[in-house]
Amino acid sequence: MKSKIIILLVVLVSFACKNEKENAVSAEESPVNDVASELAYASFGEVIEADGAWDASLLAEKYESLNSGDTLITKVSASINEVCSSKGCWMKLDLGNDEEVMVKFKDYGF
């Protein structure tokens, strides 16, 4: 009787450990990798057009003439050096000449 139970357990375990490849999707076949290879970035929210955007060097010039407490509302086109990895609440933009500006977002938006 013991041998029949042991044989039954071995058969059940062998079927339970069966590797089903039809349900699993490999990393090479993943549709996410197809999209990532086509796009260099992911975009979220409303589309922002670069029309009328200042160059980063122009922003650096305007920044030099600002006084403490001044506000500048503009659109800038620059390379992103660093981003807040936890919530995206800030980012650092390259202004050229080894200078960068930190942009903070209020309520996770522009």
N, CA, C and O atoms as a Tinker XYZ file with bonds, in Angstrom:
   440  protein
     1  N      0.814000   -1.199000    0.000000    73     2
     2  CA     0.000000    0.000000    0.000000    64     1     3
     3  C      0.858000    1.264000    0.000000    63     2     4     5
     4  O      0.563000    2.237000   -0.693000    81     3
     5  N      1.932000    1.221000    0.801000    73     3     6
     6  CA     2.822000    2.374000    0.870000    64     5     7
     7  C      3.464000    2.651000   -0.491000    63     6     8     9
     8  O      3.614000    3.808000   -0.884000    81     7
     9  N      3.836000    1.608000   -1.194000    73     7    10
    10  CA     4.505000    1.805000   -2.475000    64     9    11
    11  C      3.561000    2.426000   -3.503000    63    10    12    13
    12  O      4.011000    3.207000   -4.342000    81    11
    13  N      2.272000    2.106000   -3.464000    73    11    14
    14  CA     1.301000    2.690000   -4.388000    64    13    15
    15  C      1.122000    4.187000   -4.107000    63    14    16    17
    16  O      0.998000    4.984000   -5.037000    81    15
    17  N      1.108000    4.557000   -2.856000    73    15    18
    18  CA     0.966000    5.964000   -2.490000    64    17    19
    19  C      2.209000    6.749000   -2.904000    63    18    20    21
    20  O      2.100000    7.876000   -3.388000    81    19
    21  N      3.381000    6.162000   -2.716000    73    19    22
    22  CA     4.622000    6.833000   -3.103000    64    21    23
    23  C      4.678000    7.017000   -4.620000    63    22    24    25
    24  O      5.081000    8.076000   -5.101000    81    23
    25  N      4.276000    5.994000   -5.373000    73    23    26
    26  CA     4.268000    6.091000   -6.835000    64    25    27
    27  C      3.261000    7.150000   -7.279000    63    26    28    29
    28  O      3.544000    7.929000   -8.188000    81    27
    29  N      2.103000    7.184000   -6.652000    73    27    30
    30  CA     1.096000    8.184000   -6.983000    64    29    31
    31  C      1.606000    9.601000   -6.697000    63    30    32    33
    32  O      1.370000   10.506000   -7.497000    81    31
    33  N      2.289000    9.808000   -5.590000    73    31    34
    34  CA     2.853000   11.117000   -5.248000    64    33    35
    35  C      3.933000   11.542000   -6.246000    63    34    36    37
    36  O      3.998000   12.709000   -6.630000    81    35
    37  N      4.781000   10.596000   -6.667000    73    35    38
    38  CA     5.832000   10.908000   -7.635000    64    37    39
    39  C      5.218000   11.320000   -8.968000    63    38    40    41
    40  O      5.696000   12.259000   -9.604000    81    39
    41  N      4.163000   10.627000   -9.397000    73    39    42
    42  CA     3.491000   10.963000  -10.652000    64    41    43
    43  C      2.837000   12.341000  -10.548000    63    42    44    45
    44  O      2.948000   13.141000  -11.477000    81    43
    45  N      2.157000   12.635000   -9.433000    73    43    46
    46  CA     1.521000   13.937000   -9.251000    64    45    47
    47  C      2.539000   15.071000   -9.224000    63    46    48    49
    48  O      2.307000   16.127000   -9.814000    81    47
    49  N      3.650000   14.863000   -8.552000    73    47    50
    50  CA     4.688000   15.888000   -8.476000    64    49    51
    51  C      5.293000   16.131000   -9.857000    63    50    52    53
    52  O      5.574000   17.277000  -10.209000    81    51
    53  N      5.497000   15.084000  -10.636000    73    51    54
    54  CA     6.086000   15.263000  -11.961000    64    53    55
    55  C      5.152000   16.042000  -12.887000    63    54    56    57
    56  O      5.621000   16.837000  -13.701000    81    55
    57  N      3.831000   15.826000  -12.778000    73    55    58
    58  CA     2.886000   16.590000  -13.582000    64    57    59
    59  C      2.717000   18.021000  -13.048000    63    58    60    61
    60  O      2.479000   18.942000  -13.830000    81    59
    61  N      2.836000   18.213000  -11.755000    73    59    62
    62  CA     2.703000   19.542000  -11.168000    64    61    63
    63  C      3.881000   20.432000  -11.542000    63    62    64    65
    64  O      3.735000   21.653000  -11.601000    81    63
    65  N      5.030000   19.850000  -11.792000    73    63    66
    66  CA     6.220000   20.627000  -12.133000    64    65    67
    67  C      6.384000   20.797000  -13.637000    63    66    68    69
    68  O      7.443000   21.228000  -14.093000    81    67
    69  N      5.388000   20.477000  -14.395000    73    67    70
    70  CA     5.463000   20.590000  -15.850000    64    69    71
    71  C      5.632000   22.061000  -16.237000    63    70    72    73
    72  O      4.941000   22.932000  -15.709000    81    71
    73  N      6.544000   22.326000  -17.153000    73    71    74
    74  CA     6.842000   23.684000  -17.598000    64    73    75
    75  C      5.980000   24.003000  -18.811000    63    74    76    77
    76  O      6.175000   23.422000  -19.878000    81    75
    77  N      5.022000   24.924000  -18.660000    73    75    78
    78  CA     4.138000   25.295000  -19.759000    64    77    79
    79  C      4.695000   26.521000  -20.455000    63    78    80    81
    80  O      4.715000   27.612000  -19.887000    81    79
    81  N      5.150000   26.340000  -21.690000    73    79    82
    82  CA     5.724000   27.446000  -22.448000    64    81    83
    83  C      4.684000   28.204000  -23.241000    63    82    84    85
    84  O      4.945000   29.332000  -23.660000    81    83
    85  N      3.533000   27.636000  -23.459000    73    83    86
    86  CA     2.528000   28.307000  -24.277000    64    85    87
    87  C      1.941000   29.529000  -23.604000    63    86    88    89
    88  O      1.503000   30.446000  -24.299000    81    87
    89  N      1.912000   29.585000  -22.274000    73    87    90
    90  CA     1.374000   30.736000  -21.560000    64    89    91
    91  C      2.440000   31.783000  -21.247000    63    90    92    93
    92  O      2.122000   32.961000  -21.083000    81    91
    93  N      3.670000   31.370000  -21.167000    73    91    94
    94  CA     4.753000   32.292000  -20.810000    64    93    95
    95  C      5.209000   33.055000  -22.046000    63    94    96    97
    96  O      5.304000   32.494000  -23.137000    81    95
    97  N      5.488000   34.335000  -21.861000    73    95    98
    98  CA     6.002000   35.176000  -22.933000    64    97    99
    99  C      7.431000   35.525000  -22.583000    63    98   100   101
   100  O      7.699000   36.074000  -21.514000    81    99
   101  N      8.351000   35.209000  -23.480000    73    99   102
   102  CA     9.752000   35.503000  -23.205000    64   101   103
   103  C     10.016000   36.992000  -23.357000    63   102   104   105
   104  O      9.200000   37.718000  -23.924000    81   103
   105  N     11.147000   37.442000  -22.856000    73   103   106
   106  CA    11.495000   38.859000  -22.916000    64   105   107
   107  C     11.702000   39.319000  -24.360000    63   106   108   109
   108  O     11.444000   40.478000  -24.686000    81   107
   109  N     12.170000   38.408000  -25.230000    73   107   110
   110  CA    12.386000   38.786000  -26.628000    64   109   111
   111  C     11.061000   38.980000  -27.358000    63   110   112   113
   112  O     10.985000   39.783000  -28.288000    81   111
   113  N     10.008000   38.253000  -26.952000    73   111   114
   114  CA     8.719000   38.320000  -27.622000    64   113   115
   115  C      7.786000   39.361000  -27.019000    63   114   116   117
   116  O      6.685000   39.567000  -27.529000    81   115
   117  N      8.196000   40.007000  -25.965000    73   115   118
   118  CA     7.349000   40.945000  -25.253000    64   117   119
   119  C      7.027000   42.164000  -26.109000    63   118   120   121
   120  O      7.930000   42.737000  -26.718000    81   119
   121  N      5.742000   42.580000  -26.172000    73   119   122
   122  CA     5.399000   43.769000  -26.941000    64   121   123
   123  C      5.989000   45.047000  -26.351000    63   122   124   125
   124  O      6.147000   46.034000  -27.070000    81   123
   125  N      6.317000   45.051000  -25.068000    73   123   126
   126  CA     6.925000   46.228000  -24.447000    64   125   127
   127  C      8.299000   46.484000  -25.050000    63   126   128   129
   128  O      8.665000   47.636000  -25.283000    81   127
   129  N      9.070000   45.418000  -25.308000    73   127   130
   130  CA    10.391000   45.590000  -25.911000    64   129   131
   131  C     10.283000   46.120000  -27.335000    63   130   132   133
   132  O     11.162000   46.858000  -27.781000    81   131
   133  N      9.218000   45.758000  -28.062000    73   131   134
   134  CA     9.025000   46.278000  -29.408000    64   133   135
   135  C      8.805000   47.784000  -29.368000    63   134   136   137
   136  O      9.368000   48.520000  -30.178000    81   135
   137  N      7.993000   48.237000  -28.432000    73   135   138
   138  CA     7.729000   49.672000  -28.298000    64   137   139
   139  C      8.975000   50.401000  -27.841000    63   138   140   141
   140  O      9.276000   51.486000  -28.338000    81   139
   141  N      9.705000   49.820000  -26.898000    73   139   142
   142  CA    10.908000   50.470000  -26.372000    64   141   143
   143  C     11.973000   50.606000  -27.442000    63   142   144   145
   144  O     12.736000   51.572000  -27.431000    81   143
   145  N     12.041000   49.658000  -28.367000    73   143   146
   146  CA    13.046000   49.775000  -29.419000    64   145   147
   147  C     12.668000   50.853000  -30.428000    63   146   148   149
   148  O     13.548000   51.411000  -31.083000    81   147
   149  N     11.381000   51.160000  -30.570000    73   147   150
   150  CA    10.942000   52.193000  -31.489000    64   149   151
   151  C     11.041000   53.586000  -30.872000    63   150   152   153
   152  O     11.336000   54.548000  -31.582000    81   151
   153  N     10.799000   53.715000  -29.558000    73   151   154
   154  CA    10.819000   55.008000  -28.885000    64   153   155
   155  C     12.034000   55.105000  -27.978000    63   154   156   157
   156  O     12.445000   54.120000  -27.364000    81   155
   157  N     12.594000   56.279000  -27.902000    73   155   158
   158  CA    13.726000   56.491000  -27.002000    64   157   159
   159  C     13.252000   56.974000  -25.640000    63   158   160   161
   160  O     14.054000   57.085000  -24.713000    81   159
   161  N     11.947000   57.267000  -25.503000    73   159   162
   162  CA    11.411000   57.766000  -24.252000    64   161   163
   163  C      9.939000   57.392000  -24.163000    63   162   164   165
   164  O      9.329000   56.988000  -25.154000    81   163
   165  N      9.385000   57.528000  -22.987000    73   163   166
   166  CA     7.959000   57.325000  -22.778000    64   165   167
   167  C      7.336000   58.673000  -22.458000    63   166   168   169
   168  O      7.898000   59.448000  -21.683000    81   167
   169  N      6.198000   58.955000  -23.037000    73   167   170
   170  CA     5.530000   60.233000  -22.843000    64   169   171
   171  C      4.222000   60.005000  -22.098000    63   170   172   173
   172  O      3.473000   59.082000  -22.416000    81   171
   173  N      3.952000   60.842000  -21.114000    73   171   174
   174  CA     2.737000   60.741000  -20.321000    64   173   175
   175  C      2.047000   62.097000  -20.304000    63   174   176   177
   176  O      2.718000   63.129000  -20.337000    81   175
   177  N      0.735000   62.113000  -20.254000    73   175   178
   178  CA    -0.008000   63.364000  -20.171000    64   177   179
   179  C     -0.218000   63.997000  -21.527000    63   178   180   181
   180  O     -0.120000   63.338000  -22.562000    81   179
   181  N     -0.509000   65.293000  -21.508000    73   179   182
   182  CA    -0.776000   66.022000  -22.747000    64   181   183
   183  C      0.496000   66.186000  -23.567000    63   182   184   185
   184  O      1.598000   66.231000  -23.020000    81   183
   185  N      0.335000   66.272000  -24.868000    73   183   186
   186  CA     1.465000   66.469000  -25.768000    64   185   187
   187  C      1.950000   67.913000  -25.657000    63   186   188   189
   188  O      1.148000   68.846000  -25.670000    81   187
   189  N      3.245000   68.088000  -25.550000    73   187   190
   190  CA     3.851000   69.416000  -25.460000    64   189   191
   191  C      4.651000   69.637000  -26.735000    63   190   192   193
   192  O      5.575000   68.880000  -27.031000    81   191
   193  N      4.302000   70.653000  -27.475000    73   191   194
   194  CA     5.000000   70.984000  -28.716000    64   193   195
   195  C      6.178000   71.904000  -28.406000    63   194   196   197
   196  O      6.132000   72.679000  -27.451000    81   195
   197  N      7.219000   71.817000  -29.205000    73   195   198
   198  CA     8.411000   72.636000  -29.001000    64   197   199
   199  C      8.323000   73.976000  -29.724000    63   198   200   201
   200  O      9.309000   74.711000  -29.771000    81   199
   201  N      7.165000   74.310000  -30.286000    73   199   202
   202  CA     7.008000   75.577000  -30.999000    64   201   203
   203  C      7.188000   76.754000  -30.038000    63   202   204   205
   204  O      6.548000   76.803000  -28.988000    81   203
   205  N      8.044000   77.683000  -30.390000    73   203   206
   206  CA     8.266000   78.868000  -29.580000    64   205   207
   207  C      9.118000   78.647000  -28.343000    63   206   208   209
   208  O      9.209000   79.530000  -27.490000    81   207
   209  N      9.745000   77.480000  -28.233000    73   207   210
   210  CA    10.575000   77.186000  -27.060000    64   209   211
   211  C     11.925000   77.880000  -27.170000    63   210   212   213
   212  O     12.501000   77.961000  -28.255000    81   211
   213  N     12.428000   78.381000  -26.046000    73   211   214
   214  CA    13.738000   79.007000  -26.001000    64   213   215
   215  C     14.808000   77.935000  -25.989000    63   214   216   217
   216  O     14.576000   76.818000  -25.528000    81   215
   217  N     15.959000   78.273000  -26.489000    73   215   218
   218  CA    17.124000   77.412000  -26.377000    64   217   219
   219  C     17.663000   77.536000  -24.948000    63   218   220   221
   220  O     17.463000   78.559000  -24.292000    81   219
   221  N     18.332000   76.514000  -24.480000    73   219   222
   222  CA    18.843000   76.517000  -23.109000    64   221   223
   223  C     19.831000   77.655000  -22.871000    63   222   224   225
   224  O     19.874000   78.206000  -21.771000    81   223
   225  N     20.620000   78.015000  -23.870000    73   223   226
   226  CA    21.587000   79.102000  -23.692000    64   225   227
   227  C     20.887000   80.447000  -23.499000    63   226   228   229
   228  O     21.372000   81.293000  -22.747000    81   227
   229  N     19.743000   80.652000  -24.175000    73   227   230
   230  CA    18.972000   81.887000  -23.994000    64   229   231
   231  C     18.389000   81.954000  -22.577000    63   230   232   233
   232  O     18.340000   83.022000  -21.966000    81   231
   233  N     17.956000   80.821000  -22.075000    73   231   234
   234  CA    17.451000   80.780000  -20.698000    64   233   235
   235  C     18.557000   81.147000  -19.714000    63   234   236   237
   236  O     18.310000   81.855000  -18.738000    81   235
   237  N     19.763000   80.672000  -19.964000    73   235   238
   238  CA    20.893000   80.997000  -19.082000    64   237   239
   239  C     21.162000   82.499000  -19.075000    63   238   240   241
   240  O     21.473000   83.074000  -18.032000    81   239
   241  N     21.041000   83.135000  -20.243000    73   239   242
   242  CA    21.244000   84.593000  -20.316000    64   241   243
   243  C     20.154000   85.331000  -19.538000    63   242   244   245
   244  O     20.456000   86.264000  -18.795000    81   243
   245  N     18.900000   84.929000  -19.698000    73   243   246
   246  CA    17.779000   85.575000  -19.004000    64   245   247
   247  C     17.892000   85.366000  -17.492000    63   246   248   249
   248  O     17.547000   86.253000  -16.711000    81   247
   249  N     18.376000   84.197000  -17.086000    73   247   250
   250  CA    18.513000   83.884000  -15.664000    64   249   251
   251  C     19.490000   84.843000  -14.984000    63   250   252   253
   252  O     19.282000   85.231000  -13.834000    81   251
   253  N     20.551000   85.222000  -15.689000    73   251   254
   254  CA    21.551000   86.130000  -15.115000    64   253   255
   255  C     20.961000   87.501000  -14.783000    63   254   256   257
   256  O     21.422000   88.171000  -13.859000    81   255
   257  N     19.935000   87.917000  -15.542000    73   255   258
   258  CA    19.361000   89.246000  -15.314000    64   257   259
   259  C     18.190000   89.237000  -14.330000    63   258   260   261
   260  O     17.640000   90.298000  -14.037000    81   259
   261  N     17.800000   88.088000  -13.821000    73   259   262
   262  CA    16.685000   88.017000  -12.865000    64   261   263
   263  C     17.125000   88.438000  -11.473000    63   262   264   265
   264  O     18.266000   88.206000  -11.072000    81   263
   265  N     16.217000   89.052000  -10.747000    73   263   266
   266  CA    16.450000   89.400000   -9.350000    64   265   267
   267  C     15.862000   88.308000   -8.473000    63   266   268   269
   268  O     15.092000   87.470000   -8.942000    81   267
   269  N     16.224000   88.323000   -7.209000    73   267   270
   270  CA    15.702000   87.343000   -6.266000    64   269   271
   271  C     14.181000   87.489000   -6.151000    63   270   272   273
   272  O     13.681000   88.591000   -5.925000    81   271
   273  N     13.461000   86.406000   -6.302000    73   271   274
   274  CA    12.003000   86.429000   -6.203000    64   273   275
   275  C     11.297000   86.645000   -7.530000    63   274   276   277
   276  O     10.069000   86.571000   -7.587000    81   275
   277  N     12.041000   86.913000   -8.602000    73   275   278
   278  CA    11.426000   87.081000   -9.921000    64   277   279
   279  C     10.918000   85.737000  -10.439000    63   278   280   281
   280  O     11.435000   84.676000  -10.089000    81   279
   281  N      9.901000   85.815000  -11.275000    73   279   282
   282  CA     9.326000   84.629000  -11.891000    64   281   283
   283  C      9.439000   84.754000  -13.395000    63   282   284   285
   284  O      9.219000   85.824000  -13.961000    81   283
   285  N      9.780000   83.665000  -14.028000    73   283   286
   286  CA     9.918000   83.642000  -15.476000    64   285   287
   287  C      9.062000   82.505000  -16.014000    63   286   288   289
   288  O      9.316000   81.339000  -15.709000    81   287
   289  N      8.050000   82.832000  -16.812000    73   287   290
   290  CA     7.180000   81.814000  -17.395000    64   289   291
   291  C      7.561000   81.692000  -18.863000    63   290   292   293
   292  O      7.378000   82.623000  -19.647000    81   291
   293  N      8.092000   80.534000  -19.221000    73   291   294
   294  CA     8.556000   80.325000  -20.587000    64   293   295
   295  C      8.565000   78.833000  -20.923000    63   294   296   297
   296  O      8.337000   77.988000  -20.058000    81   295
   297  N      8.824000   78.535000  -22.158000    73   295   298
   298  CA     8.979000   77.164000  -22.616000    64   297   299
   299  C     10.422000   77.017000  -23.080000    63   298   300   301
   300  O     10.911000   77.836000  -23.858000    81   299
   301  N     11.115000   75.964000  -22.602000    73   299   302
   302  CA    12.539000   75.781000  -22.874000    64   301   303
   303  C     12.768000   74.403000  -23.474000    63   302   304   305
   304  O     12.142000   73.418000  -23.080000    81   303
   305  N     13.668000   74.359000  -24.424000    73   303   306
   306  CA    14.088000   73.089000  -25.013000    64   305   307
   307  C     15.516000   72.820000  -24.566000    63   306   308   309
   308  O     16.429000   73.565000  -24.922000    81   307
   309  N     15.720000   71.744000  -23.775000    73   307   310
   310  CA    17.045000   71.427000  -23.242000    64   309   311
   311  C     17.144000   69.934000  -22.989000    63   310   312   313
   312  O     16.134000   69.233000  -22.935000    81   311
   313  N     18.365000   69.456000  -22.834000    73   311   314
   314  CA    18.602000   68.052000  -22.491000    64   313   315
   315  C     18.390000   67.853000  -20.999000    63   314   316   317
   316  O     18.756000   68.707000  -20.191000    81   315
   317  N     17.800000   66.726000  -20.642000    73   315   318
   318  CA    17.542000   66.409000  -19.235000    64   317   319
   319  C     18.730000   65.624000  -18.692000    63   318   320   321
   320  O     19.085000   64.574000  -19.228000    81   319
   321  N     19.344000   66.137000  -17.625000    73   319   322
   322  CA    20.471000   65.459000  -16.990000    64   321   323
   323  C     20.036000   64.482000  -15.914000    63   322   324   325
   324  O     20.608000   63.400000  -15.789000    81   323
   325  N     19.028000   64.854000  -15.137000    73   323   326
   326  CA    18.640000   64.048000  -13.983000    64   325   327
   327  C     17.161000   64.267000  -13.698000    63   326   328   329
   328  O     16.639000   65.362000  -13.906000    81   327
   329  N     16.475000   63.205000  -13.215000    73   327   330
   330  CA    15.045000   63.273000  -12.894000    64   329   331
   331  C     14.822000   62.610000  -11.549000    63   330   332   333
   332  O     15.501000   61.642000  -11.208000    81   331
   333  N     13.871000   63.130000  -10.786000    73   331   334
   334  CA    13.470000   62.496000   -9.534000    64   333   335
   335  C     12.922000   61.115000   -9.857000    63   334   336   337
   336  O     11.926000   60.994000  -10.572000    81   335
   337  N     13.553000   60.086000   -9.345000    73   335   338
   338  CA    13.172000   58.729000   -9.718000    64   337   339
   339  C     11.950000   58.211000   -8.970000    63   338   340   341
   340  O     11.317000   57.258000   -9.426000    81   339
   341  N     11.605000   58.802000   -7.850000    73   339   342
   342  CA    10.479000   58.262000   -7.094000    64   341   343
   343  C      9.138000   58.775000   -7.593000    63   342   344   345
   344  O      8.201000   57.988000   -7.721000    81   343
   345  N      9.014000   60.052000   -7.877000    73   343   346
   346  CA     7.719000   60.582000   -8.295000    64   345   347
   347  C      7.801000   61.549000   -9.465000    63   346   348   349
   348  O      6.762000   62.020000   -9.929000    81   347
   349  N      8.970000   61.859000   -9.952000    73   347   350
   350  CA     9.091000   62.803000  -11.051000    64   349   351
   351  C      8.720000   64.218000  -10.658000    63   350   352   353
   352  O      8.128000   64.945000  -11.456000    81   351
   353  N      9.063000   64.626000   -9.429000    73   351   354
   354  CA     8.671000   65.939000   -8.929000    64   353   355
   355  C      9.676000   67.033000   -9.290000    63   354   356   357
   356  O      9.390000   68.212000   -9.079000    81   355
   357  N     10.849000   66.672000   -9.832000    73   355   358
   358  CA    11.831000   67.654000  -10.261000    64   357   359
   359  C     12.695000   67.052000  -11.359000    63   358   360   361
   360  O     12.731000   65.835000  -11.544000    81   359
   361  N     13.390000   67.923000  -12.083000    73   359   362
   362  CA    14.380000   67.467000  -13.061000    64   361   363
   363  C     15.445000   68.539000  -13.226000    63   362   364   365
   364  O     15.202000   69.715000  -12.956000    81   363
   365  N     16.619000   68.129000  -13.669000    73   363   366
   366  CA    17.722000   69.050000  -13.905000    64   365   367
   367  C     18.000000   69.085000  -15.402000    63   366   368   369
   368  O     18.178000   68.049000  -16.042000    81   367
   369  N     18.033000   70.319000  -15.957000    73   367   370
   370  CA    18.253000   70.532000  -17.379000    64   369   371
   371  C     19.652000   71.073000  -17.629000    63   370   372   373
   372  O     20.169000   71.870000  -16.846000    81   371
   373  N     20.254000   70.639000  -18.716000    73   371   374
   374  CA    21.582000   71.095000  -19.104000    64   373   375
   375  C     21.472000   72.434000  -19.810000    63   374   376   377
   376  O     20.760000   72.554000  -20.806000    81   375
   377  N     22.181000   73.459000  -19.296000    73   375   378
   378  CA    22.199000   74.782000  -19.912000    64   377   379
   379  C     23.448000   75.011000  -20.753000    63   378   380   381
   380  O     23.583000   76.058000  -21.385000    81   379
   381  N     24.343000   74.063000  -20.769000    73   379   382
   382  CA    25.614000   74.226000  -21.471000    64   381   383
   383  C     26.627000   74.867000  -20.556000    63   382   384   385
   384  O     26.266000   75.360000  -19.488000    81   383
   385  N     27.908000   74.872000  -20.955000    73   383   386
   386  CA    28.997000   75.452000  -20.155000    64   385   387
   387  C     29.029000   74.873000  -18.747000    63   386   388   389
   388  O     29.328000   75.592000  -17.794000    81   387
   389  N     28.728000   73.598000  -18.602000    73   387   390
   390  CA    28.731000   72.897000  -17.307000    64   389   391
   391  C     27.779000   73.520000  -16.298000    63   390   392   393
   392  O     28.022000   73.449000  -15.093000    81   391
   393  N     26.706000   74.126000  -16.771000    73   391   394
   394  CA    25.677000   74.690000  -15.899000    64   393   395
   395  C     24.396000   73.901000  -16.099000    63   394   396   397
   396  O     24.145000   73.368000  -17.180000    81   395
   397  N     23.593000   73.829000  -15.055000    73   395   398
   398  CA    22.290000   73.183000  -15.156000    64   397   399
   399  C     21.283000   73.926000  -14.296000    63   398   400   401
   400  O     21.654000   74.636000  -13.362000    81   399
   401  N     20.014000   73.759000  -14.616000    73   399   402
   402  CA    18.938000   74.398000  -13.875000    64   401   403
   403  C     18.029000   73.301000  -13.329000    63   402   404   405
   404  O     17.798000   72.288000  -13.989000    81   403
   405  N     17.521000   73.512000  -12.128000    73   403   406
   406  CA    16.609000   72.552000  -11.505000    64   405   407
   407  C     15.184000   73.067000  -11.657000    63   406   408   409
   408  O     14.876000   74.197000  -11.280000    81   407
   409  N     14.323000   72.225000  -12.214000    73   407   410
   410  CA    12.915000   72.560000  -12.414000    64   409   411
   411  C     12.104000   71.729000  -11.438000    63   410   412   413
   412  O     12.184000   70.501000  -11.439000    81   411
   413  N     11.314000   72.411000  -10.593000    73   411   414
   414  CA    10.446000   71.713000   -9.644000    64   413   415
   415  C      9.003000   71.813000  -10.141000    63   414   416   417
   416  O      8.582000   72.847000  -10.660000    81   415
   417  N      8.262000   70.734000   -9.977000    73   415   418
   418  CA     6.883000   70.685000  -10.446000    64   417   419
   419  C      5.939000   70.793000   -9.265000    63   418   420   421
   420  O      6.152000   70.161000   -8.231000    81   419
   421  N      4.903000   71.588000   -9.420000    73   419   422
   422  CA     3.886000   71.732000   -8.392000    64   421   423
   423  C      2.759000   70.756000   -8.705000    63   422   424   425
   424  O      2.228000   70.762000   -9.815000    81   423
   425  N      2.395000   69.939000   -7.763000    73   423   426
   426  CA     1.332000   68.940000   -7.929000    64   425   427
   427  C      1.600000   68.033000   -9.115000    63   426   428   429
   428  O      0.674000   67.653000   -9.831000    81   427
   429  N      2.869000   67.681000   -9.328000    73   427   430
   430  CA     3.305000   66.744000  -10.373000    64   429   431
   431  C      2.913000   67.198000  -11.777000    63   430   432   433
   432  O      2.677000   66.354000  -12.642000    81   431
   433  N      2.836000   68.499000  -12.030000    73   431   434
   434  CA     2.491000   69.013000  -13.348000    64   433   435
   435  C      3.305000   70.239000  -13.662000    63   434   436   437
   436  O      4.087000   70.701000  -12.831000    81   435
   437  N      3.132000   70.768000  -14.845000    73   435   438
   438  CA     3.860000   71.969000  -15.260000    64   437   439
   439  C      3.177000   73.189000  -14.730000    63   438   440
   440  O      3.635000   74.306000  -14.970000    81   439
